[in-house]
JSON list of C-alpha atoms in Angstrom, two decimals:
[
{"chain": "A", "resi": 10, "resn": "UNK", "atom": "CA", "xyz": [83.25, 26.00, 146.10]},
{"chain": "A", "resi": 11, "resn": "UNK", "atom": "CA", "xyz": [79.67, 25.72, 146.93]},
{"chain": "A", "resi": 12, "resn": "UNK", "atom": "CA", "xyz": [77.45, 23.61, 145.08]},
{"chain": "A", "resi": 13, "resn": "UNK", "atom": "CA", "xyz": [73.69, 23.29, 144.13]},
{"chain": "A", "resi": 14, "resn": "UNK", "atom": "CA", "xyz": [72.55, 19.58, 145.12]},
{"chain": "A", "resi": 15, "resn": "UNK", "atom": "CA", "xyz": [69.60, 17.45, 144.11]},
{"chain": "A", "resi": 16, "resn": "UNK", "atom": "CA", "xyz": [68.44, 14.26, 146.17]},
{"chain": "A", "resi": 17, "resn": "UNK", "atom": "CA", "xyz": [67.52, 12.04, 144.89]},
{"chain": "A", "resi": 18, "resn": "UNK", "atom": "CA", "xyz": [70.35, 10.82, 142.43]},
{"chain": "A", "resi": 19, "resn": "UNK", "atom": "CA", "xyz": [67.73, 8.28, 140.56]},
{"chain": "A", "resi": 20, "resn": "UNK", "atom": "CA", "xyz": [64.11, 7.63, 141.49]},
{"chain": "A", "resi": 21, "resn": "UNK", "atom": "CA", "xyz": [62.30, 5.23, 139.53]},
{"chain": "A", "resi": 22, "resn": "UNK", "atom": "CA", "xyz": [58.41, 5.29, 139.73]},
{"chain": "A", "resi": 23, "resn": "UNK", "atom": "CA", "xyz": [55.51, 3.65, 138.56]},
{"chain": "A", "resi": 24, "resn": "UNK", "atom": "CA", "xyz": [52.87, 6.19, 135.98]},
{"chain": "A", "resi": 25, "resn": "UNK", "atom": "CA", "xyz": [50.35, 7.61, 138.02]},
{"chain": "A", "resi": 26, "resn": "UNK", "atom": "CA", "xyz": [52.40, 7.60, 141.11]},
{"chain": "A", "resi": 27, "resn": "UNK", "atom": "CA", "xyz": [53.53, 11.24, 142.66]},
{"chain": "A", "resi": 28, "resn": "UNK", "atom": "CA", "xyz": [57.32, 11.89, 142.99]},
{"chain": "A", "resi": 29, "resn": "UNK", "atom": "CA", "xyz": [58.81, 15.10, 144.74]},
{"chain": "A", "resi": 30, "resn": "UNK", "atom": "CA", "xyz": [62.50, 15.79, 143.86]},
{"chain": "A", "resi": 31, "resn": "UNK", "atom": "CA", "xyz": [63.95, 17.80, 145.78]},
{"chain": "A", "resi": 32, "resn": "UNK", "atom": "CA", "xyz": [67.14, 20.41, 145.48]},
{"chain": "A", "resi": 33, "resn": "UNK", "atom": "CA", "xyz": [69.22, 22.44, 147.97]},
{"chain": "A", "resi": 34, "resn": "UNK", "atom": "CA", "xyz": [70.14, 25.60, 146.38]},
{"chain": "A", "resi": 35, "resn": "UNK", "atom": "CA", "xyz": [73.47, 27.93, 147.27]},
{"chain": "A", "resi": 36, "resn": "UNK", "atom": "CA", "xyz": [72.69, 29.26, 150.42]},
{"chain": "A", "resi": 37, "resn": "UNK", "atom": "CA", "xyz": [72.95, 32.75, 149.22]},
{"chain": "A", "resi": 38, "resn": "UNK", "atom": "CA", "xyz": [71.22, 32.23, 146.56]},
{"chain": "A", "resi": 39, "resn": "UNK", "atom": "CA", "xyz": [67.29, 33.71, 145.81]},
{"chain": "A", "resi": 40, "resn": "UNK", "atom": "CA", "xyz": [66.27, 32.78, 142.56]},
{"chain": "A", "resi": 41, "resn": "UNK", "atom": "CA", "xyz": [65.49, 28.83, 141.80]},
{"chain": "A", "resi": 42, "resn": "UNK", "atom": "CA", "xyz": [65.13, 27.03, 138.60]},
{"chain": "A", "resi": 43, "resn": "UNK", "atom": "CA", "xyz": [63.72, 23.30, 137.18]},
{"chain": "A", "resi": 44, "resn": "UNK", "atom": "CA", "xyz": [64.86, 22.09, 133.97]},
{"chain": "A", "resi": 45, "resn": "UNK", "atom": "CA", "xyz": [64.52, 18.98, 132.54]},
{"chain": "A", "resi": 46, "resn": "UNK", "atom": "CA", "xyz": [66.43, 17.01, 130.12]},
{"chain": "A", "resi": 47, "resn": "UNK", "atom": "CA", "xyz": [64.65, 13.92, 128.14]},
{"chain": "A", "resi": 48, "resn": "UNK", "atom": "CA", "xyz": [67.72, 11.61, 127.14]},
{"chain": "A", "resi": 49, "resn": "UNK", "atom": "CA", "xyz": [69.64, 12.56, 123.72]},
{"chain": "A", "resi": 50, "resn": "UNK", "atom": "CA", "xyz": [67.36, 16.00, 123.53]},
{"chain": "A", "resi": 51, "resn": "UNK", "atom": "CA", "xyz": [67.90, 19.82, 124.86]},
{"chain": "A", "resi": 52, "resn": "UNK", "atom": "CA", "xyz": [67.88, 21.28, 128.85]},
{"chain": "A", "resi": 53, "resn": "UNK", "atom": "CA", "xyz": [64.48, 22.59, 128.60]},
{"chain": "A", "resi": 54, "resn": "UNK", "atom": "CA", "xyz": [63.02, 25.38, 131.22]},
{"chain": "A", "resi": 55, "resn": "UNK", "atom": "CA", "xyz": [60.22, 24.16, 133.23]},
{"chain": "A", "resi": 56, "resn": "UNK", "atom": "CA", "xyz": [59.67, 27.46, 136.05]},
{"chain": "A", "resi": 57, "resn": "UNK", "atom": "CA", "xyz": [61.61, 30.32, 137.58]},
{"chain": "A", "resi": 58, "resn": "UNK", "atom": "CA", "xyz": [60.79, 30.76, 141.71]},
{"chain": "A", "resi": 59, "resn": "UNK", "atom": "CA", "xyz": [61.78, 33.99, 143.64]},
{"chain": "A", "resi": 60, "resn": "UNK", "atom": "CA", "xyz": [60.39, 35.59, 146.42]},
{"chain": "A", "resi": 61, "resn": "UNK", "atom": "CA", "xyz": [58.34, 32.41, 147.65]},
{"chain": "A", "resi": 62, "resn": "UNK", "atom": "CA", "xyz": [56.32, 32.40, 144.19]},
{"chain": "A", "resi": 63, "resn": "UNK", "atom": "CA", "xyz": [56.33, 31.36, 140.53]},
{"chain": "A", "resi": 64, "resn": "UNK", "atom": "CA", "xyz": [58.02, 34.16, 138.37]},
{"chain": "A", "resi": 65, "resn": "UNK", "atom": "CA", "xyz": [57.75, 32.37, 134.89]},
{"chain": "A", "resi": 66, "resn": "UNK", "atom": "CA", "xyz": [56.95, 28.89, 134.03]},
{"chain": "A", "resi": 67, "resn": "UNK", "atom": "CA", "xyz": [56.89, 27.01, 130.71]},
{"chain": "A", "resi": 68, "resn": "UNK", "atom": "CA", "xyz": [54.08, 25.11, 128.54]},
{"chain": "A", "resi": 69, "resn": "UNK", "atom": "CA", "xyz": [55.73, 21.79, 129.61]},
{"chain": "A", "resi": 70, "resn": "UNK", "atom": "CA", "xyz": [54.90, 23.13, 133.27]},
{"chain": "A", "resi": 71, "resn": "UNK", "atom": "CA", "xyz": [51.29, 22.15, 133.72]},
{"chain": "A", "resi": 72, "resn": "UNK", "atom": "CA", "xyz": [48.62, 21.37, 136.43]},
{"chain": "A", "resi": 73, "resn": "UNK", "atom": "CA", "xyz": [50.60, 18.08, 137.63]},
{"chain": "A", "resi": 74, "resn": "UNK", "atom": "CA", "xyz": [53.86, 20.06, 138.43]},
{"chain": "A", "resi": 75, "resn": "UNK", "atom": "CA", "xyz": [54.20, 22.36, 141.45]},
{"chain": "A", "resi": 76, "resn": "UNK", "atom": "CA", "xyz": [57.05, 23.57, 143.41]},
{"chain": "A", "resi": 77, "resn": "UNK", "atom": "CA", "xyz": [57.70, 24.51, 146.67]},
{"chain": "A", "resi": 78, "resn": "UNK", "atom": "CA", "xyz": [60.27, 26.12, 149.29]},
{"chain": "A", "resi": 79, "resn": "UNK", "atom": "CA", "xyz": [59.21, 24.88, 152.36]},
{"chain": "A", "resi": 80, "resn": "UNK", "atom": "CA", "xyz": [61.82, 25.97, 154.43]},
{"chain": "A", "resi": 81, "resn": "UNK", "atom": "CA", "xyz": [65.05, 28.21, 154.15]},
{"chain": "A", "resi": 82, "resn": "UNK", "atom": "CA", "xyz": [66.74, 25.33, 152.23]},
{"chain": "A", "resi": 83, "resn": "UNK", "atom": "CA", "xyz": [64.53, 23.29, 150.13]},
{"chain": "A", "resi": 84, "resn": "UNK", "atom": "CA", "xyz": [63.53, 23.76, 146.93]},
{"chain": "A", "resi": 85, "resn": "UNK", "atom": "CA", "xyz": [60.87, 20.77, 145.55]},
{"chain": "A", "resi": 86, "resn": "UNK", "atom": "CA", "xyz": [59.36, 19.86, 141.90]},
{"chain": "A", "resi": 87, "resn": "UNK", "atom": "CA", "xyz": [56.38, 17.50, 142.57]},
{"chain": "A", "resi": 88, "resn": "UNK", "atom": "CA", "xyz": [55.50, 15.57, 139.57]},
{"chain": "A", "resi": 89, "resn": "UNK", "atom": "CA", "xyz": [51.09, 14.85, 141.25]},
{"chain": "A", "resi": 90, "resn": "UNK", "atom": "CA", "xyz": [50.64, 12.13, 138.42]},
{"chain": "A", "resi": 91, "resn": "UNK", "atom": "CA", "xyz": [53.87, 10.67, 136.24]},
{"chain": "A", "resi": 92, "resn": "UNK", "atom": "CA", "xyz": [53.12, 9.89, 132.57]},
{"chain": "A", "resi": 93, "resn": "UNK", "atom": "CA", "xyz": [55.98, 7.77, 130.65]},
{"chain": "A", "resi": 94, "resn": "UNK", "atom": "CA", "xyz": [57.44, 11.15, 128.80]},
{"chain": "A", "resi": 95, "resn": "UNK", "atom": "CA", "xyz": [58.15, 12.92, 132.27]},
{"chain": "A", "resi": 96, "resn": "UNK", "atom": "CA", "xyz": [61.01, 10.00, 132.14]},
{"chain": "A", "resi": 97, "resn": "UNK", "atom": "CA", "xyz": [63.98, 12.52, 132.23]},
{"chain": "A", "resi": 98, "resn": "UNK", "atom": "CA", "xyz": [66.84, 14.35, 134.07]},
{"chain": "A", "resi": 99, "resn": "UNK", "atom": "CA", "xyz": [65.74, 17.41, 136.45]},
{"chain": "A", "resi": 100, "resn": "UNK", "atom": "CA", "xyz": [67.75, 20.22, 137.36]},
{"chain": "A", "resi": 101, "resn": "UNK", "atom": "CA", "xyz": [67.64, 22.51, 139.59]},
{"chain": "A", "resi": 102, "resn": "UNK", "atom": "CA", "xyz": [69.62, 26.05, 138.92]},
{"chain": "A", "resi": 103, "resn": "UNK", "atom": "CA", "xyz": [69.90, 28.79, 141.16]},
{"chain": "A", "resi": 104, "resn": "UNK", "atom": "CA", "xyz": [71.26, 32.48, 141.24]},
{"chain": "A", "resi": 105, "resn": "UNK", "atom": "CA", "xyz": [72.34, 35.10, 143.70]},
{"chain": "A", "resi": 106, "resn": "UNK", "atom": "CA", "xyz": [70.46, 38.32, 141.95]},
{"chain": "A", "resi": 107, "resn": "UNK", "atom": "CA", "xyz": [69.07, 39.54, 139.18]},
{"chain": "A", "resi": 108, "resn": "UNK", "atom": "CA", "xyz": [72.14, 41.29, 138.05]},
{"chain": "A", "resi": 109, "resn": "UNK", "atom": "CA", "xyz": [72.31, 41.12, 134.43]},
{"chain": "A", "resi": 110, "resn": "UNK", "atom": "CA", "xyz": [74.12, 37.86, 132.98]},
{"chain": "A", "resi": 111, "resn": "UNK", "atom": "CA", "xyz": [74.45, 36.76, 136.94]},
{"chain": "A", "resi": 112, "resn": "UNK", "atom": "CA", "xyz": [75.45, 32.81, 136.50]},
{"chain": "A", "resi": 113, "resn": "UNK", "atom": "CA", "xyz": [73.04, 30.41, 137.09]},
{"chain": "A", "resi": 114, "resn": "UNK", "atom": "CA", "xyz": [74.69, 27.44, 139.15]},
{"chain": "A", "resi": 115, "resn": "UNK", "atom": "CA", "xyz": [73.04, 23.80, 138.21]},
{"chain": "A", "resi": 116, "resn": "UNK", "atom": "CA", "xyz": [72.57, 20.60, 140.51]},
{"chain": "A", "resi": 117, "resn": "UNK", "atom": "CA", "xyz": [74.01, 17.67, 139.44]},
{"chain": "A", "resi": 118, "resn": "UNK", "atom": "CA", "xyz": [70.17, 16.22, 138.42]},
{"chain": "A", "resi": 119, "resn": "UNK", "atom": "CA", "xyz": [68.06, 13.80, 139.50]},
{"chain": "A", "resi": 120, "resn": "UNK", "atom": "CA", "xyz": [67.11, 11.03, 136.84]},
{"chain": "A", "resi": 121, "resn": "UNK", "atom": "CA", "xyz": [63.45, 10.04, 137.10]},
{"chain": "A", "resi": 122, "resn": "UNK", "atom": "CA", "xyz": [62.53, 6.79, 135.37]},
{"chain": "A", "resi": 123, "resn": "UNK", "atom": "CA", "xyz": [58.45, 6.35, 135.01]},
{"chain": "A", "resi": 124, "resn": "UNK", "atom": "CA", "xyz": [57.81, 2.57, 134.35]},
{"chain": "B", "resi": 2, "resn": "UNK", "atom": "CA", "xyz": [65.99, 35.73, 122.13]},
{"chain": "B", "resi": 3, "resn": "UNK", "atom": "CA", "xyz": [68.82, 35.78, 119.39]},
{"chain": "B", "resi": 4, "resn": "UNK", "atom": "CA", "xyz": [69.15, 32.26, 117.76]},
{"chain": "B", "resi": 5, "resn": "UNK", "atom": "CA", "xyz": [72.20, 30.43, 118.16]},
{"chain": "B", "resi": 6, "resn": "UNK", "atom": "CA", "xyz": [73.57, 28.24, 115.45]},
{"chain": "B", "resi": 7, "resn": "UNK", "atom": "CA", "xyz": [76.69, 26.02, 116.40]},
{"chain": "B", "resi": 8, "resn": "UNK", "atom": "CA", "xyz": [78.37, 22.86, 114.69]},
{"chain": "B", "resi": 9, "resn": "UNK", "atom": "CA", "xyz": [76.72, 19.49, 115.82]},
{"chain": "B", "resi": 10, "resn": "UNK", "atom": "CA", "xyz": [79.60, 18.02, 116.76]},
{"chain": "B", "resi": 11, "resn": "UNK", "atom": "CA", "xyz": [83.34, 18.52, 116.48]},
{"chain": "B", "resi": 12, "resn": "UNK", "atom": "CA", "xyz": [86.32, 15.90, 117.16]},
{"chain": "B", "resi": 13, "resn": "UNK", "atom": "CA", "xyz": [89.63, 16.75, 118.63]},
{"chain": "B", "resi": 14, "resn": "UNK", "atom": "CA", "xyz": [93.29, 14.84, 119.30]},
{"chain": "B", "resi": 15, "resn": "UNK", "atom": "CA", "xyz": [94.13, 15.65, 123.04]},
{"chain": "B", "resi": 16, "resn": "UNK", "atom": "CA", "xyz": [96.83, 18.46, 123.03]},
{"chain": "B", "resi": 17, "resn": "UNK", "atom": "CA", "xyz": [95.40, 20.24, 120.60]},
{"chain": "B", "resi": 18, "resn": "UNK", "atom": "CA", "xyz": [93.12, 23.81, 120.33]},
{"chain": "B", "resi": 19, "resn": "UNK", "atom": "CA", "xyz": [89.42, 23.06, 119.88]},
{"chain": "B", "resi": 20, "resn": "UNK", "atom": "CA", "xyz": [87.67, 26.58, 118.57]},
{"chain": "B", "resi": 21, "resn": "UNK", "atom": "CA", "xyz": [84.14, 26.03, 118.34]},
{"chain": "B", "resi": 22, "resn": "UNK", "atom": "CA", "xyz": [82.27, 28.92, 116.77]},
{"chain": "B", "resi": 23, "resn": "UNK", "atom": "CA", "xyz": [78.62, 30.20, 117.45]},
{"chain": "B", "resi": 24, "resn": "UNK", "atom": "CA", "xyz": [76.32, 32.26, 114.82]},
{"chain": "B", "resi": 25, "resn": "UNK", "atom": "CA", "xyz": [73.82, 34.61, 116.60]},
{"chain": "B", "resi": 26, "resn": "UNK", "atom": "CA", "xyz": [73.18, 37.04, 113.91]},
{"chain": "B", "resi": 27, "resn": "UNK", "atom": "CA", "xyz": [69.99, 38.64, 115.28]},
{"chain": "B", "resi": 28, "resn": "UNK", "atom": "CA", "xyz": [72.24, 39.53, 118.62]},
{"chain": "B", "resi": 29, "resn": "UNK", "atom": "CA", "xyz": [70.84, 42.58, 120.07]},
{"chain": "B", "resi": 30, "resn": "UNK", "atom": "CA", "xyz": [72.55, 45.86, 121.96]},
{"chain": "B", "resi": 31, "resn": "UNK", "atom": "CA", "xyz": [71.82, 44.14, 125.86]},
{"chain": "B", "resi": 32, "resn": "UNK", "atom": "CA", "xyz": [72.97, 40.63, 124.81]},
{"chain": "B", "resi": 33, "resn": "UNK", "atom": "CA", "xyz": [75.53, 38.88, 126.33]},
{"chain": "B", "resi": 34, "resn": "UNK", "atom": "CA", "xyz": [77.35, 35.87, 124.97]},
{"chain": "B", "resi": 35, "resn": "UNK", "atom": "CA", "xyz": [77.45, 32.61, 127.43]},
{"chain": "B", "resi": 36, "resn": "UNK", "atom": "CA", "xyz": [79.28, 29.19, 126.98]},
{"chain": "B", "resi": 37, "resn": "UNK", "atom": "CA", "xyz": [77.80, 26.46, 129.46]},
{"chain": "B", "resi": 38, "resn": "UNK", "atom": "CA", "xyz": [79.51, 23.04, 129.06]},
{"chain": "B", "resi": 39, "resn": "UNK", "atom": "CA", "xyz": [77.74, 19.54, 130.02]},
{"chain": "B", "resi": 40, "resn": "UNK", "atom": "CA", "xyz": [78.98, 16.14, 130.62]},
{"chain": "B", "resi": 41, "resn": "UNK", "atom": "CA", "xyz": [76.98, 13.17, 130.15]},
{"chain": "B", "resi": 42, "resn": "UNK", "atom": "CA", "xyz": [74.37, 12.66, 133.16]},
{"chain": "B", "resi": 43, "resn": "UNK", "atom": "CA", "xyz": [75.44, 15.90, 134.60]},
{"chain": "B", "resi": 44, "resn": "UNK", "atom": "CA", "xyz": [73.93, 19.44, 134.96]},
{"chain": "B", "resi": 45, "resn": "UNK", "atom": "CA", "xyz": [75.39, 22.47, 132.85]},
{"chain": "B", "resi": 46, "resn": "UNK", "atom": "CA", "xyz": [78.42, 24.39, 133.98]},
{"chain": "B", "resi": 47, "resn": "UNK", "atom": "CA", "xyz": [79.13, 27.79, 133.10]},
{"chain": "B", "resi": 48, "resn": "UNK", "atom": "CA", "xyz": [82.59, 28.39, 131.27]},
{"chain": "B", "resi": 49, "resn": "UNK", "atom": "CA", "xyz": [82.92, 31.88, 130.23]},
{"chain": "B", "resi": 50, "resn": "UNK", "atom": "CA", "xyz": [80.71, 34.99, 129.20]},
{"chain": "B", "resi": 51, "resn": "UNK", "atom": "CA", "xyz": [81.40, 38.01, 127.32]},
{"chain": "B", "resi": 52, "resn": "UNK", "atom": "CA", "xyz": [79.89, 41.04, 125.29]},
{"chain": "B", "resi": 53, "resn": "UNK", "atom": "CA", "xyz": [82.87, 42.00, 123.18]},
{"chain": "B", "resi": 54, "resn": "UNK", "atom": "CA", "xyz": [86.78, 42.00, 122.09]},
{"chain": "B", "resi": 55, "resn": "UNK", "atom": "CA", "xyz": [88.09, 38.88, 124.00]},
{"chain": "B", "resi": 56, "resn": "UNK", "atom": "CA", "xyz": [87.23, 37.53, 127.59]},
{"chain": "B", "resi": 57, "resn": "UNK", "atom": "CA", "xyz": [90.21, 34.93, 129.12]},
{"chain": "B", "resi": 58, "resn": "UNK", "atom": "CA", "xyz": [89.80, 32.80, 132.50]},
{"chain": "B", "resi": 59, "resn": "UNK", "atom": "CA", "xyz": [91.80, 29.58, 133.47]},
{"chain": "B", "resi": 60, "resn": "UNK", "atom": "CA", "xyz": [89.67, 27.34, 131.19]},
{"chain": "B", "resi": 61, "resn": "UNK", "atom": "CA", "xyz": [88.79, 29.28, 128.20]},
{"chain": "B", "resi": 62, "resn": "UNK", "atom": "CA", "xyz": [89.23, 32.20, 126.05]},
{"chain": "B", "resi": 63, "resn": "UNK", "atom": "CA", "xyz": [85.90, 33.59, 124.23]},
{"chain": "B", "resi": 64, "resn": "UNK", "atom": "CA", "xyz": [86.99, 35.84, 121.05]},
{"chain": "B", "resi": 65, "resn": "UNK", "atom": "CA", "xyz": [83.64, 38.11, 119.99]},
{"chain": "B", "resi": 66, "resn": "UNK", "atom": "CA", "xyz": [84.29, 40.22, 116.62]},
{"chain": "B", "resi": 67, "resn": "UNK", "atom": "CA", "xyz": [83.11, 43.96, 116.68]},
{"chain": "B", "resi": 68, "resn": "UNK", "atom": "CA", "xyz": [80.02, 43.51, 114.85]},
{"chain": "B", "resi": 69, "resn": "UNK", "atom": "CA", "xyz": [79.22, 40.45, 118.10]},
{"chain": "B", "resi": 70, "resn": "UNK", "atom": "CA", "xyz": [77.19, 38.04, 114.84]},
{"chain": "B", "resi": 71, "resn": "UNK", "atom": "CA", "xyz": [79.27, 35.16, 116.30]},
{"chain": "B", "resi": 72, "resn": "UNK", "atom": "CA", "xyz": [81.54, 34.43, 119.27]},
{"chain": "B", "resi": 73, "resn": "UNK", "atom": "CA", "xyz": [84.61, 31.38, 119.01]},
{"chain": "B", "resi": 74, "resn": "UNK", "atom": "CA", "xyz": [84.92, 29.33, 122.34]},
{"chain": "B", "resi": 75, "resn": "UNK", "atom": "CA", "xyz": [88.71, 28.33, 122.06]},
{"chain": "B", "resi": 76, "resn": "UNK", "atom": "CA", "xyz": [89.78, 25.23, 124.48]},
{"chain": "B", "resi": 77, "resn": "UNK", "atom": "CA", "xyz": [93.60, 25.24, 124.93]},
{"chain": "B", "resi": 78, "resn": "UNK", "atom": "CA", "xyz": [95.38, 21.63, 124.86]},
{"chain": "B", "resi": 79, "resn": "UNK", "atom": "CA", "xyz": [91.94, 19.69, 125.33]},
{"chain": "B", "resi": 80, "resn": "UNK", "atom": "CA", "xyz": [92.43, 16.38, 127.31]},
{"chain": "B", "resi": 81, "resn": "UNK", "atom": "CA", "xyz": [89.97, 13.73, 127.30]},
{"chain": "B", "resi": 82, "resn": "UNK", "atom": "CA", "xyz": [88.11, 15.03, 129.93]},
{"chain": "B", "resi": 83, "resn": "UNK", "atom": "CA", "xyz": [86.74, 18.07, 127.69]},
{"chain": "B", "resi": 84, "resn": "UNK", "atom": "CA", "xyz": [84.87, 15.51, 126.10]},
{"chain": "B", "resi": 85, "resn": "UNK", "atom": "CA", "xyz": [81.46, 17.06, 126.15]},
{"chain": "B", "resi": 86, "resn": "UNK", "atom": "CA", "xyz": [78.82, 19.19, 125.05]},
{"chain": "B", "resi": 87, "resn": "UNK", "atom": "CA", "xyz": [78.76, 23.06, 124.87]},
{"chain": "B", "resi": 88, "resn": "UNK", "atom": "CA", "xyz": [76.27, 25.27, 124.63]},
{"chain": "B", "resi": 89, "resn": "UNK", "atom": "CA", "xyz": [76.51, 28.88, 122.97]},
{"chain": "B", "resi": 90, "resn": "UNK", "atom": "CA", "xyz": [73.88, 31.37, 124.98]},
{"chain": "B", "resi": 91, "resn": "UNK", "atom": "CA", "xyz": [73.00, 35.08, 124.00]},
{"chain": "B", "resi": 92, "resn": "UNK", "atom": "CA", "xyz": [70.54, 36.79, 126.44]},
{"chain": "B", "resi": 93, "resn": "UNK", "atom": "CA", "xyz": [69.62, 40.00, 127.87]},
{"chain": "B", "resi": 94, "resn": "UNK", "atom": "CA", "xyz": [72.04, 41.28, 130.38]},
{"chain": "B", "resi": 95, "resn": "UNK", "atom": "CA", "xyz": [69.09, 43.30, 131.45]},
{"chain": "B", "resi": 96, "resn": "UNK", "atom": "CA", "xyz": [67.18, 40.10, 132.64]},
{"chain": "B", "resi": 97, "resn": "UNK", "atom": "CA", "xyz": [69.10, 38.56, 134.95]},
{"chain": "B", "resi": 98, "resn": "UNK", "atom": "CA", "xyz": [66.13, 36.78, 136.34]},
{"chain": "B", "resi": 99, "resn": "UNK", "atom": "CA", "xyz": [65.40, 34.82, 132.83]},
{"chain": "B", "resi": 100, "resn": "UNK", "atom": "CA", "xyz": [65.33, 31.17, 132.04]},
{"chain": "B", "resi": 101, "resn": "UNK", "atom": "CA", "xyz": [68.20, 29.86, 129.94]},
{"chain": "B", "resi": 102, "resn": "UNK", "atom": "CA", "xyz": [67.55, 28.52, 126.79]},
{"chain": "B", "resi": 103, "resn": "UNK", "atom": "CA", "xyz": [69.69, 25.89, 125.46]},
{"chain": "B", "resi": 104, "resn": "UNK", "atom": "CA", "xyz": [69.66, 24.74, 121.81]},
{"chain": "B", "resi": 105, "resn": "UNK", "atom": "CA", "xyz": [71.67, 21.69, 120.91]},
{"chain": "B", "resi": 106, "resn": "UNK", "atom": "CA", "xyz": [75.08, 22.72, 121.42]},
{"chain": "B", "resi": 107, "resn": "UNK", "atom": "CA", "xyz": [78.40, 21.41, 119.72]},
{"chain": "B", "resi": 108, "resn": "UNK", "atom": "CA", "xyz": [79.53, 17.52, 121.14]},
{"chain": "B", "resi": 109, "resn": "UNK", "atom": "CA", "xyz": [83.11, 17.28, 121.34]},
{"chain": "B", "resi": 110, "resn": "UNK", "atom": "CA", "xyz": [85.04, 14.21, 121.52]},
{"chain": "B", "resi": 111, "resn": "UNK", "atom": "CA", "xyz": [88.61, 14.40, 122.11]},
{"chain": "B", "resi": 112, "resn": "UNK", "atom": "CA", "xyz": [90.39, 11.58, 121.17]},
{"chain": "B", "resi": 113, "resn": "UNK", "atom": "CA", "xyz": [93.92, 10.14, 122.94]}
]
C-alpha cells in the first residue's frame, strides 16, 4: 500500500535556529497537509497546499512557517526561527481530490525537539 | 463544524468487543462521520467512515442511528495492539479539501 513519508524521523535543534522538515506525499496525490501534535495534547491543523499555493492555514501558522513543493515530490514546513513551544510532532497528510469525505493519508511524523 | 464528544478513555480485556460511542448532536445534512485511530508517536490512520445505518470493513463496524446525533465505533476481539487512541470526526462531505479537526479522542487500553 502506498504510504505518505516524513524525513526526518527526529531533529533536534537549538531556538532560533531554522529547521525544514520535509514529507513525500502519495504520488497521486494533490492536496498536502501540516499538522502538529505538542506531546499529551490534540493533532492540530497548521495549512492546506494545492495547486502550488496555500489554500487555508491556521492562527498557529504564522510569519516563521512556510511551505514549499519544490519539485514533483517534496512537500517542506520550514520552521525560519524555532521557539521552545514549536517542540512537537509534524505531520504531513495528503489526499487524491477534493471528493467529499476523500481520506486524508498521514506520514508517520517527524518529532522536532527545540533545546 | 459539529462538536464531537467521546469518552476519555475506555479499558478493554483482549478478546473482547470495545464499542466506543461519539455525541455530535449539532450534525448537519452534508456531514459525514469519520473514525481515525493513532498510536503513540505515530500519525492518524483512518478506520472507517459513514453517513448512516451501519458501515462494515475488515477492522471495524460503525453503527449510526437514524436521527445520525451519535455514531458507535465497535472493535471486534481487540488484541493488545488496538491499544490506542481514536478519534470521532463529522465534516462536510461537500469539502473534501478541509482540514481535519481532531478533539481528544477516546484512549483505549486493552489489557492481556
Amino acid at each position: 500500500e502506498p504510504e505518505v513519508t516524513q524525513t526526518p524521523s527526529h531533529q533536534v535543534t537549538q531556538m532560533g535556529q531554522e529547521v525544514i522538515l520535509r514529507c513525500v506525499p502519495i504520488s497521486n496525490h494533490l492536496y498536502f497537509y501540516w499538522y502538529r501534535q505538542i506531546l499529551g495534547q490534540k493533532v492540530e491543523f497548521l495549512v492546506s497546499f494545492y495547486n502550488n499555493e496555500i489554500s487555508e492555514k491556521s492562527e498557529i501558522f504564522d510569519d516563521q512557517f512556510s511551505v514549499e513543493r519544490p519539485d514533483g515530490s517534496n512537500f517542506t514546513l520550514k520552521i525560519r526561527s524555532t521557539k521552545l513551544e514549536d517542540s512537537a510532532m509534524y505531520f504531513c497528510a495528503s489526499h487524491r481530490t477534493p471528493t467529499p469525505a476523500d481520506t486524508q493519508y498521514f506520514g508517520p511524523g517527524t518529532r522536532l525537539t527545540v533545546l | 463544524l459539529a462538536k464531537t464528544t467521546q469518552p476519555i478513555s475506555m479499558d478493554s480485556y483482549e478478546g473482547q468487543e470495545v464499542n466506543i460511542t461519539c455525541s455530535h448532536n449539532n450534525i448537519a445534512t452534508n456531514d459525514y462521520i469519520t473514525w481515525y485511530q493513532q498510536f503513540p508517536s505515530q500519525g492518524p490512520r483512518f478506520i472507517i467512515q459513514g453517513y448512516k445505518t451501519k458501515v462494515t470493513n475488515e477492522v471495524a463496524s460503525l453503527f449510526i442511528p437514524a436521527d445520525r446525533k451519535s455514531s458507535t465505533l465497535s472493535l471486534p476481539r481487540v488484541s493488545l495492539s488496538d491499544t490506542a487512541v481514536y478519534y470521532c470526526l463529522v465534516g462536510d462531505i461537500n469539502s473534501g479539501n478541509t482540514p481535519l479537526v481532531f478533539g481528544k479522542g477516546t484512549r483505549l487500553s486493552v489489557i492481556a
